[in-house]
PDB file of N, CA and C in Angstrom:
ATOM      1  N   UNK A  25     117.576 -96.159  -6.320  1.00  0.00           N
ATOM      2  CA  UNK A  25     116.741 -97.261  -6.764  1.00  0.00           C
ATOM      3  C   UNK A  25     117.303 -98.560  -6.186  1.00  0.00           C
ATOM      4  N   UNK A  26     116.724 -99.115  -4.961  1.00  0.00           N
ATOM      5  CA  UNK A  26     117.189-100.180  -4.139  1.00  0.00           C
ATOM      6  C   UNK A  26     116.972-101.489  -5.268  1.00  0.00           C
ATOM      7  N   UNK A  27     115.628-101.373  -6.177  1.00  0.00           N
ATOM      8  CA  UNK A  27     115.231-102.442  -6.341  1.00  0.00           C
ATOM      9  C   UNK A  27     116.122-103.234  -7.361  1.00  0.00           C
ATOM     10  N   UNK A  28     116.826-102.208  -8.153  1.00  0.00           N
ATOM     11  CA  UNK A  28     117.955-102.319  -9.270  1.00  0.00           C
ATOM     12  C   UNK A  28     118.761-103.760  -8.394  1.00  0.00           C
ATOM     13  N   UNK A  29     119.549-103.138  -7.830  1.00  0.00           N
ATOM     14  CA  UNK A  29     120.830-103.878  -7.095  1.00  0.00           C
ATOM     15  C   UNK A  29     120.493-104.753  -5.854  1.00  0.00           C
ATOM     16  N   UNK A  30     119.286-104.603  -5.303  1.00  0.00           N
ATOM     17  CA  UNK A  30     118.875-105.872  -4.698  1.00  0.00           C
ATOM     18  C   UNK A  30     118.147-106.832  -5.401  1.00  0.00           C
ATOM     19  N   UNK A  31     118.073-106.852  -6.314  1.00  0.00           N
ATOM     20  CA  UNK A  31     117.386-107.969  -7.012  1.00  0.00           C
ATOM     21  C   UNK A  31     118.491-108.842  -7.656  1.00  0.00           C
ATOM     22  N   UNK A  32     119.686-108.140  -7.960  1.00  0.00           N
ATOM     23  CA  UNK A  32     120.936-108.388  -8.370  1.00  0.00           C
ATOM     24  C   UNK A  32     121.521-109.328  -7.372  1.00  0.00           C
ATOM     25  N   UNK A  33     121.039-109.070  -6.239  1.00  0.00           N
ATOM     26  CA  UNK A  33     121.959-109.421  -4.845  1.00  0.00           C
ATOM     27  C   UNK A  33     121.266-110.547  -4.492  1.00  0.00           C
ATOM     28  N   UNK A  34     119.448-109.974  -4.400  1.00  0.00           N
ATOM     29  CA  UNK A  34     119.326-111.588  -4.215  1.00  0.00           C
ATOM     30  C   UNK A  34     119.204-112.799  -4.851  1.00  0.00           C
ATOM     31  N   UNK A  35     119.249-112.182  -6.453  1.00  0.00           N
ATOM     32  CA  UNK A  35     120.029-114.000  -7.434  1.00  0.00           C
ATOM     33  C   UNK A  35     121.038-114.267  -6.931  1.00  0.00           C
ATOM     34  N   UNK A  36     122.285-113.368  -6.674  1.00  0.00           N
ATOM     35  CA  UNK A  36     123.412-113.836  -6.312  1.00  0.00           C
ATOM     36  C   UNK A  36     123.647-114.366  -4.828  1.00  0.00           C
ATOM     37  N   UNK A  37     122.648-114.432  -3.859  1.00  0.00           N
ATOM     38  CA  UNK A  37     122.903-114.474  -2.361  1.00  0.00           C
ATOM     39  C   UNK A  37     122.510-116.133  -2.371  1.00  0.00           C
ATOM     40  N   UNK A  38     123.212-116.725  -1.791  1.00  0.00           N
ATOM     41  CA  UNK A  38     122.937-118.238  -1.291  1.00  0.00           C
ATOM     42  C   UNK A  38     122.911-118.110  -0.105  1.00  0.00           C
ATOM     43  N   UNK A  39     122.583-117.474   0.770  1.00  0.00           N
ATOM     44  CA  UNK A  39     122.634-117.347   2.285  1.00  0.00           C
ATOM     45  C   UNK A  39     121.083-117.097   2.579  1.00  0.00           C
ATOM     46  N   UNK A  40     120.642-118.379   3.351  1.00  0.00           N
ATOM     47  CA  UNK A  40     119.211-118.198   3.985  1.00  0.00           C
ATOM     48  C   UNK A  40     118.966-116.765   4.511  1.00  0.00           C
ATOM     49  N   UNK A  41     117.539-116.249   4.120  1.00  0.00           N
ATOM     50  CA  UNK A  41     117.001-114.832   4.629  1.00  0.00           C
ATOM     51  C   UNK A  41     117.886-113.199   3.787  1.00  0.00           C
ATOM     52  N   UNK A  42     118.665-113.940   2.536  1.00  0.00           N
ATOM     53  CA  UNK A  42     119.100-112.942   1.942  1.00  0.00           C
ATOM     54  C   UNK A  42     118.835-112.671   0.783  1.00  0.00           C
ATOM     55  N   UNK A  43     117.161-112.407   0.553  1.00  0.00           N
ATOM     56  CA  UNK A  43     116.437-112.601  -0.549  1.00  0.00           C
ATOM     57  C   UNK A  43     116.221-110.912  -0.558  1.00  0.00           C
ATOM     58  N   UNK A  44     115.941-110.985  -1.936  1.00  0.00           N
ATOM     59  CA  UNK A  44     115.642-109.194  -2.403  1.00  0.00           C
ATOM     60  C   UNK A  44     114.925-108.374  -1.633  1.00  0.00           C
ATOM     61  N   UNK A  45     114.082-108.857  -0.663  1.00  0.00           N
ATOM     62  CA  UNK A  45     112.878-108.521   0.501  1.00  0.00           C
ATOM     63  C   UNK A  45     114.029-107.905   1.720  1.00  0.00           C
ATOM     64  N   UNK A  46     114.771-108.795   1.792  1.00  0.00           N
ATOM     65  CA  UNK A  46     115.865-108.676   3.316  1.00  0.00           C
ATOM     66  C   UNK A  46     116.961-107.709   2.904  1.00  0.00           C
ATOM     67  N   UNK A  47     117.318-107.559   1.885  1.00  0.00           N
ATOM     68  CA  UNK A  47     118.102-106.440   1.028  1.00  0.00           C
ATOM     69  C   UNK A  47     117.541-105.199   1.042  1.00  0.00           C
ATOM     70  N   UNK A  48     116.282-105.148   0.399  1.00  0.00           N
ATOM     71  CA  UNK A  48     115.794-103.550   0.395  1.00  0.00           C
ATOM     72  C   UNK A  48     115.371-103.050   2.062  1.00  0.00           C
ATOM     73  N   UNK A  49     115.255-104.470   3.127  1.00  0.00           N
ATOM     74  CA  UNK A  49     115.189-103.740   4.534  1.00  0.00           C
ATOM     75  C   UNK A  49     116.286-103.329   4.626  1.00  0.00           C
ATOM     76  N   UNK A  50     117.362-103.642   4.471  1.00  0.00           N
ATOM     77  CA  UNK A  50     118.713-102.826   4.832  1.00  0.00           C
ATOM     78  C   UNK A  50     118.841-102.103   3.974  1.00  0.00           C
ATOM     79  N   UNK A  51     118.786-101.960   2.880  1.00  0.00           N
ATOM     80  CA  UNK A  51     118.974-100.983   2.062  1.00  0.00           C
ATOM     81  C   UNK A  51     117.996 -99.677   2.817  1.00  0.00           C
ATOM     82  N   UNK A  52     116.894 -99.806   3.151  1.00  0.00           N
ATOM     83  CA  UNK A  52     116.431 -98.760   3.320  1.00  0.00           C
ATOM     84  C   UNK A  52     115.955 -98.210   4.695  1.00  0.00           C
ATOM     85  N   UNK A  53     116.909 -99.299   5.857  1.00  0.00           N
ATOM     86  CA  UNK A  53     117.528 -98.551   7.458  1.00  0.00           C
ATOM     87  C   UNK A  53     118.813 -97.978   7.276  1.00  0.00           C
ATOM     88  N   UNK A  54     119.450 -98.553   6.058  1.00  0.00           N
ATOM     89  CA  UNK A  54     120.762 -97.698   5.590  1.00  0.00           C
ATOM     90  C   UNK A  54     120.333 -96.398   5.427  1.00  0.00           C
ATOM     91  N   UNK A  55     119.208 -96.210   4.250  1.00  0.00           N
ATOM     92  CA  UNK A  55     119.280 -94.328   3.809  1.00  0.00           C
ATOM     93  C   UNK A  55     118.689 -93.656   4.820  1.00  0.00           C
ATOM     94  N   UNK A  56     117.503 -94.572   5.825  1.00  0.00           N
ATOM     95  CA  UNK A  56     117.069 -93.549   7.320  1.00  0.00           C
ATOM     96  C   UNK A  56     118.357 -93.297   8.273  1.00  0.00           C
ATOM     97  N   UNK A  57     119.137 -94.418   8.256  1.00  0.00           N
ATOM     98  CA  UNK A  57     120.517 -93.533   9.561  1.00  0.00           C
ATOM     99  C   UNK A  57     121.102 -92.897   8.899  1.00  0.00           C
ATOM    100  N   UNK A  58     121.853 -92.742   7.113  1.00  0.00           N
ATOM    101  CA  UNK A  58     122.090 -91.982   6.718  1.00  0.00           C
ATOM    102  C   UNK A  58     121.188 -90.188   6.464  1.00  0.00           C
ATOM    103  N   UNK A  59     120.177 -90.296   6.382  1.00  0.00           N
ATOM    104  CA  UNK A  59     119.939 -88.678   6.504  1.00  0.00           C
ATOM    105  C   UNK A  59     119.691 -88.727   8.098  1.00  0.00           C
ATOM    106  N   UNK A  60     119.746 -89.280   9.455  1.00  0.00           N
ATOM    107  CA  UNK A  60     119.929 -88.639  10.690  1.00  0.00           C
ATOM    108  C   UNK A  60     121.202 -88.789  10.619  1.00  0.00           C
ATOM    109  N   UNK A  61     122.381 -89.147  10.321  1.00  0.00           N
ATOM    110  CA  UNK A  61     123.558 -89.417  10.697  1.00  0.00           C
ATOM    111  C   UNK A  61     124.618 -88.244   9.320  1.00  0.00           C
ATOM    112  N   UNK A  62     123.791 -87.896   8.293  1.00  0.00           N
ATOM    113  CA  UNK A  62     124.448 -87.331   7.252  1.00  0.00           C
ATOM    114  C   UNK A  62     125.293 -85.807   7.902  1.00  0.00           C
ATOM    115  N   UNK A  63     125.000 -84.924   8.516  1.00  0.00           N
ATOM    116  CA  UNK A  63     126.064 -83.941   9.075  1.00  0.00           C
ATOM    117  C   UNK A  63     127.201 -83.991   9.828  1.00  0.00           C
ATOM    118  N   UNK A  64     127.125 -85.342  10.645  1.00  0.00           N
ATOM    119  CA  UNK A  64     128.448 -86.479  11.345  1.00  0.00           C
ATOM    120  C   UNK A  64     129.833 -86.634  10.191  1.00  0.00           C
ATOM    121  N   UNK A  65     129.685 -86.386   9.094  1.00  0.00           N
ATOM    122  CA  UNK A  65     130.458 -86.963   7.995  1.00  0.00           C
ATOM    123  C   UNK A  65     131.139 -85.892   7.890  1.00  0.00           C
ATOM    124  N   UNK A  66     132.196 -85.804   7.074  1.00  0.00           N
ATOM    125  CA  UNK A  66     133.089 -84.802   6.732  1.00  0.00           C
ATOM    126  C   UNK A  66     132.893 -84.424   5.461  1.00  0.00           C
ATOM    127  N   UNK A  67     132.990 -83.530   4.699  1.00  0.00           N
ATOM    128  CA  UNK A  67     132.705 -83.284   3.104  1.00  0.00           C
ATOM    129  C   UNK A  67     133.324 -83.840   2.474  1.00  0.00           C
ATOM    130  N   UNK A  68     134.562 -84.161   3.049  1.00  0.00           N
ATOM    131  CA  UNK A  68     136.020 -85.712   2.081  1.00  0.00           C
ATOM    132  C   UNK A  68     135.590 -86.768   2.154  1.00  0.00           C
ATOM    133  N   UNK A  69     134.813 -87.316   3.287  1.00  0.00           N
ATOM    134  CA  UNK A  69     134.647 -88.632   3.368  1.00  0.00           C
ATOM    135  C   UNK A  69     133.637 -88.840   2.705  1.00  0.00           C
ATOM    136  N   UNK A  70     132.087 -87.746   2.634  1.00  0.00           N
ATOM    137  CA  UNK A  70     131.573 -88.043   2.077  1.00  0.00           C
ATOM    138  C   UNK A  70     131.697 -87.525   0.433  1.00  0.00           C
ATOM    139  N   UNK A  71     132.437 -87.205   0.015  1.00  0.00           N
ATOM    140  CA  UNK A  71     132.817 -87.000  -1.836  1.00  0.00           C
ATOM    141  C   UNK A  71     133.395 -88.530  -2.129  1.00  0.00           C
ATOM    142  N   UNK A  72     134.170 -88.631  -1.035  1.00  0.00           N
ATOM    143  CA  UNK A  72     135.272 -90.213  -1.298  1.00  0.00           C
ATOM    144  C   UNK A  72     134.186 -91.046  -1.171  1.00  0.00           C
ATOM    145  N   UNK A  73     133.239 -91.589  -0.559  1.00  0.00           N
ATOM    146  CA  UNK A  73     132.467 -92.500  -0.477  1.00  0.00           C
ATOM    147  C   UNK A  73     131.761 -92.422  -1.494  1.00  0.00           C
ATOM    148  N   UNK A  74     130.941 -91.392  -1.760  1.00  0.00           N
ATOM    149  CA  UNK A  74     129.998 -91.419  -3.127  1.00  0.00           C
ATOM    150  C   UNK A  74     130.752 -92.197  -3.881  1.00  0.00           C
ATOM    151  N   UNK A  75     131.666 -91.227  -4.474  1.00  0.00           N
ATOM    152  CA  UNK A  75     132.406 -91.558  -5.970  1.00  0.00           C
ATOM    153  C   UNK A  75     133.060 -93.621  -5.603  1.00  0.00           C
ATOM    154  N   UNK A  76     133.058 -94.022  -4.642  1.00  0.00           N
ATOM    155  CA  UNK A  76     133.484 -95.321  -4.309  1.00  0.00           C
ATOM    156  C   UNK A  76     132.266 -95.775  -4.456  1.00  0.00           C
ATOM    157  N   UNK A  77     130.980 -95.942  -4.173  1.00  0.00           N
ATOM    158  CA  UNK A  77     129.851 -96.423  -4.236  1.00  0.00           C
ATOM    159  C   UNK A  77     129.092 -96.535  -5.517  1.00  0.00           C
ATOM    160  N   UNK A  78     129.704 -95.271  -6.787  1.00  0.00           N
ATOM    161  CA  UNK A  78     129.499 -95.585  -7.910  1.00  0.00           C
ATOM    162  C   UNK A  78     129.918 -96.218  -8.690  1.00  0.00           C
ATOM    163  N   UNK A  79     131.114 -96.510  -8.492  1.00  0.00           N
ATOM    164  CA  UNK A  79     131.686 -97.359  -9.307  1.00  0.00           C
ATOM    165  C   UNK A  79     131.568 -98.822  -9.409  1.00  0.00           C
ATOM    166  N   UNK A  80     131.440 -98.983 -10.567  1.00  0.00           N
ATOM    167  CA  UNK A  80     130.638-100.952 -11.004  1.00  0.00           C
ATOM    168  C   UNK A  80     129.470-100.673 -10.829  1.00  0.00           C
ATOM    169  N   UNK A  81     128.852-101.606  -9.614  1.00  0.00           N
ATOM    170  CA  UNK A  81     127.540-101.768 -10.193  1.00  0.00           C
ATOM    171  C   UNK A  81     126.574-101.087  -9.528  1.00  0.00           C
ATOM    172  N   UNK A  82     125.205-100.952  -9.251  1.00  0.00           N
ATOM    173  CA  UNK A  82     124.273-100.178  -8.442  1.00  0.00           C
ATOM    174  C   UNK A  82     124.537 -99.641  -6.927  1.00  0.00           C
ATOM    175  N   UNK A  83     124.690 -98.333  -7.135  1.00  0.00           N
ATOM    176  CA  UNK A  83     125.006 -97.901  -5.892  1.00  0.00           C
ATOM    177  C   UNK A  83     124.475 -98.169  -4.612  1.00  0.00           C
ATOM    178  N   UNK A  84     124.725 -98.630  -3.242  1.00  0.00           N
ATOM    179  CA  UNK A  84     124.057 -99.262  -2.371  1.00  0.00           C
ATOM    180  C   UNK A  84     124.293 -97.837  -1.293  1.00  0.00           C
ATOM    181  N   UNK A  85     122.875 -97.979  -0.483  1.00  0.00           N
ATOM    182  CA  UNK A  85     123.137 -96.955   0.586  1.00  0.00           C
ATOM    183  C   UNK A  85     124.162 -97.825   2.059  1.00  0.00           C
ATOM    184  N   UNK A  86     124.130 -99.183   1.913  1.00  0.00           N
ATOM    185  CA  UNK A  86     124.499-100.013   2.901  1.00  0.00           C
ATOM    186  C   UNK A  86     125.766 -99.823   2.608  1.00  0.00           C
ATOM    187  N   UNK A  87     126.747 -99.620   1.388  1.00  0.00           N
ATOM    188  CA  UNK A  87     127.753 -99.597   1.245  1.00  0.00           C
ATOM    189  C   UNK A  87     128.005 -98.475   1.581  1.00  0.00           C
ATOM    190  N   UNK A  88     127.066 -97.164   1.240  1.00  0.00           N
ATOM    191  CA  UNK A  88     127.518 -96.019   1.728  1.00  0.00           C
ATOM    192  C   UNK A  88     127.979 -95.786   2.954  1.00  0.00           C
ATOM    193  N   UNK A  89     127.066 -96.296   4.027  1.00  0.00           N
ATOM    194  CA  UNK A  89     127.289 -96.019   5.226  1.00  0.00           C
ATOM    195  C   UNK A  89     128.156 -96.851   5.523  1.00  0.00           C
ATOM    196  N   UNK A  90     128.004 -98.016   5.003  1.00  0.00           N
ATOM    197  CA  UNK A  90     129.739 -98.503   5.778  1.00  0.00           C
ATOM    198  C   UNK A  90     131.082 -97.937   5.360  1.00  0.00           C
ATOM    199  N   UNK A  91     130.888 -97.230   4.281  1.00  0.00           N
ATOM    200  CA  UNK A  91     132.430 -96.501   4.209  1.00  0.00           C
ATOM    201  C   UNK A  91     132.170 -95.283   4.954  1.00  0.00           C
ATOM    202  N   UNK A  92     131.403 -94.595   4.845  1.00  0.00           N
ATOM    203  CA  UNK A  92     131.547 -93.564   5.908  1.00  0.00           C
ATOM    204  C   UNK A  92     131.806 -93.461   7.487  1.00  0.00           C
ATOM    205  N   UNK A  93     131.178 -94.630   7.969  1.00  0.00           N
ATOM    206  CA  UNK A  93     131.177 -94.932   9.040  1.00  0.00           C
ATOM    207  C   UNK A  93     132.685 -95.553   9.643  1.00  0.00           C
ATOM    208  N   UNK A  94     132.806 -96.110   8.723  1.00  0.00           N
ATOM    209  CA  UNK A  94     134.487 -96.389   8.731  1.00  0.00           C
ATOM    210  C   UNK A  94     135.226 -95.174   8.604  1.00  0.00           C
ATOM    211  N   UNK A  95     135.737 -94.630   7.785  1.00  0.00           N
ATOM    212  CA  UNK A  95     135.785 -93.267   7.335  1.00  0.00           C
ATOM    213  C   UNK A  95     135.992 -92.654   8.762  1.00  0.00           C
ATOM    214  N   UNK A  96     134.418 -92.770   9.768  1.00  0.00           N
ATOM    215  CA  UNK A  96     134.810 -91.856  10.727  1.00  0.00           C
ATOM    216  C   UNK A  96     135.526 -92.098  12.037  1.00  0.00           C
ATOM    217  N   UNK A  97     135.522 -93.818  11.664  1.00  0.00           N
ATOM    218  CA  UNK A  97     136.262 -94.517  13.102  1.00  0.00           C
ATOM    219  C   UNK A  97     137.370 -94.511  13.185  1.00  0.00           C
ATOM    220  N   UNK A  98     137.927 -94.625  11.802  1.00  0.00           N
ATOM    221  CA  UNK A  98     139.472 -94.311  11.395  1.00  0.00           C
ATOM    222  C   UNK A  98     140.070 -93.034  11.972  1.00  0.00           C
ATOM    223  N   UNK A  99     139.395 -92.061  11.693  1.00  0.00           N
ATOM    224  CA  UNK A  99     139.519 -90.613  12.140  1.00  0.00           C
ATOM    225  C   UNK A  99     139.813 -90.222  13.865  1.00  0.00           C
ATOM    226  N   UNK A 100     138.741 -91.849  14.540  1.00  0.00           N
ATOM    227  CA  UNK A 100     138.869 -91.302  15.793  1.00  0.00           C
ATOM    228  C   UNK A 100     140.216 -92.520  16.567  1.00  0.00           C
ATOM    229  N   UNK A 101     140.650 -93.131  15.896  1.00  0.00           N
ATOM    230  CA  UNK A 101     141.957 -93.725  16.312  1.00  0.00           C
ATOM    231  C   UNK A 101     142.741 -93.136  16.589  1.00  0.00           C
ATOM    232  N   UNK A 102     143.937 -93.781  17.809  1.00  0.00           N
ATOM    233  CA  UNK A 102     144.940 -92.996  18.289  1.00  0.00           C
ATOM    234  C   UNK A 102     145.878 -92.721  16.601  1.00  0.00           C
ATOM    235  N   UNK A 103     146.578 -91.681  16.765  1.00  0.00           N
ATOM    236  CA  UNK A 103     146.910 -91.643  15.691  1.00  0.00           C
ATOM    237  C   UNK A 103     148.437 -92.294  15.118  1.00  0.00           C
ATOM    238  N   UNK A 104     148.499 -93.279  16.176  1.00  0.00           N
ATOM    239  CA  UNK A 104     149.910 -94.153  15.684  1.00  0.00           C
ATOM    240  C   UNK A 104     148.893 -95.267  14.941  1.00  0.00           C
ATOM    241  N   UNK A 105     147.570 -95.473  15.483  1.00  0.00           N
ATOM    242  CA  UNK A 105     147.256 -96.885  14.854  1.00  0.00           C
ATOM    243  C   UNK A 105     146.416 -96.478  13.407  1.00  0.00           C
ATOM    244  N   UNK A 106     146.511 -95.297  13.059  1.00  0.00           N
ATOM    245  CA  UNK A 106     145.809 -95.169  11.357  1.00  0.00           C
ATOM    246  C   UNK A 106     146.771 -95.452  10.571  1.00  0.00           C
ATOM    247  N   UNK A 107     146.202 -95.658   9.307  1.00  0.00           N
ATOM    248  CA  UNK A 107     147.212 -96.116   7.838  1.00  0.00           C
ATOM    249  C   UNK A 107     147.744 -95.337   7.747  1.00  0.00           C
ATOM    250  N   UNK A 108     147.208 -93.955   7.511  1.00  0.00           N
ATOM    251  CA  UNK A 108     148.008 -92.791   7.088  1.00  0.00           C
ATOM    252  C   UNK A 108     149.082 -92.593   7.992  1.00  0.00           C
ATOM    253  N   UNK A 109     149.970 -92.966   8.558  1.00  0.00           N
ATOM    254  CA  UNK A 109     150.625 -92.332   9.623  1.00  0.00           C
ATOM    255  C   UNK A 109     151.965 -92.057   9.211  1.00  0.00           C
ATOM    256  N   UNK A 110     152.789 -92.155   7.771  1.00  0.00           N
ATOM    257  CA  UNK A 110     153.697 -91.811   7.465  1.00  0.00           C
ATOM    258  C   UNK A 110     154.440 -92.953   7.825  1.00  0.00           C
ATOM    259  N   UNK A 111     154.433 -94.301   8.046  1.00  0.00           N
ATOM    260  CA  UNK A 111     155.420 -95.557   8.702  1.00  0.00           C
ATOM    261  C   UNK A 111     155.627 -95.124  10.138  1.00  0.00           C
ATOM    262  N   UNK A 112     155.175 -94.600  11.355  1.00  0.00           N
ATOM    263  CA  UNK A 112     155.396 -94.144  12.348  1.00  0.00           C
ATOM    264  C   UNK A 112     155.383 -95.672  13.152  1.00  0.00           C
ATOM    265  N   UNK A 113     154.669 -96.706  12.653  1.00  0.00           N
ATOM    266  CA  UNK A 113     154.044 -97.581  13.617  1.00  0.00           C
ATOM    267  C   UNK A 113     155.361 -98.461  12.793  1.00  0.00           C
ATOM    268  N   UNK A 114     155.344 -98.685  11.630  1.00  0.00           N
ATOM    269  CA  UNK A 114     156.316 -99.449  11.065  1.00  0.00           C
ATOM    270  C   UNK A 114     157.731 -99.464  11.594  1.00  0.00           C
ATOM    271  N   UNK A 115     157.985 -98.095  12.065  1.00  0.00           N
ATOM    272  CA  UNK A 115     159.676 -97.357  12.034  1.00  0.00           C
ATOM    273  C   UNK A 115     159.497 -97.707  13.703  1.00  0.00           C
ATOM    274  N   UNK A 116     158.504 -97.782  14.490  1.00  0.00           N
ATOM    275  CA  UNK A 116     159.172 -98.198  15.881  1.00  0.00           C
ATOM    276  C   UNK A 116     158.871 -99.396  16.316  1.00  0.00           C
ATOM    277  N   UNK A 117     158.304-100.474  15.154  1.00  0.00           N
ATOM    278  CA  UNK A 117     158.121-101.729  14.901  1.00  0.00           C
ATOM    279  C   UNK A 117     159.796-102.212  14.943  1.00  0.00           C
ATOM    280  N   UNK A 118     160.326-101.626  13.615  1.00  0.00           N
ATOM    281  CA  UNK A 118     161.936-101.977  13.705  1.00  0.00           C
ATOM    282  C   UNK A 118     162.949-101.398  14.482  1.00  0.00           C
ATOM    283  N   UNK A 119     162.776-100.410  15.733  1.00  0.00           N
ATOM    284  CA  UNK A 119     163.478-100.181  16.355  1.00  0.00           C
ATOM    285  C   UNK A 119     163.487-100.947  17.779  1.00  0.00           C
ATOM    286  N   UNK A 120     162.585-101.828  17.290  1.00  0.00           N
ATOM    287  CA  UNK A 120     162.244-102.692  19.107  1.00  0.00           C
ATOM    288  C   UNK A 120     163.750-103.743  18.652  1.00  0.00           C
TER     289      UNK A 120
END
């Protein structure tokens, strides 16, 4: 239900052209690249994203896809430059 949380968004938006109208367009090119783009995802990223998208207030598909999409860029980094890397980047930070 876009109309929930964009109506939310556009009382709260002070930014010209970010009225509840310009919200539910993204809201709803978000859920079309999400079902062509939904098998691209991993079953972690997408459990982790849901459950992140529910929490607080109306779930957004725009938020969805940006964590997923992140989610998958992270994945394709060399793997000294991801977070997860165990301090690998840190530990030859202090050996310079």
């Amino acid at each position: 239900d876009t109309g929930r949380s964009c109506h939310s968004a556009g009382a709260a938006a002070g930014m010209a052209g970010r009225d509840t109208a310009a919200c539910e367009r993204d809201e709803n090119n978000a859920r079309a690249a999400l079902e062509k783009e939904w098998s691209q995802f991993t079953l972690s990223d997408k459990a982790h994203c849901v459950r992140l998208g529910t929490l607080g207030g109306s779930p957004s598909y725009v938020e969805l896809l940006t964590c997923l999409e992140l989610a998958k860029q992270v994945k394709e980094l060399p793997a000294a430059d991801q977070m997860d890397n165990g301090g690998t980047v840190e530990k030859s930070r202090r050996a310079k």
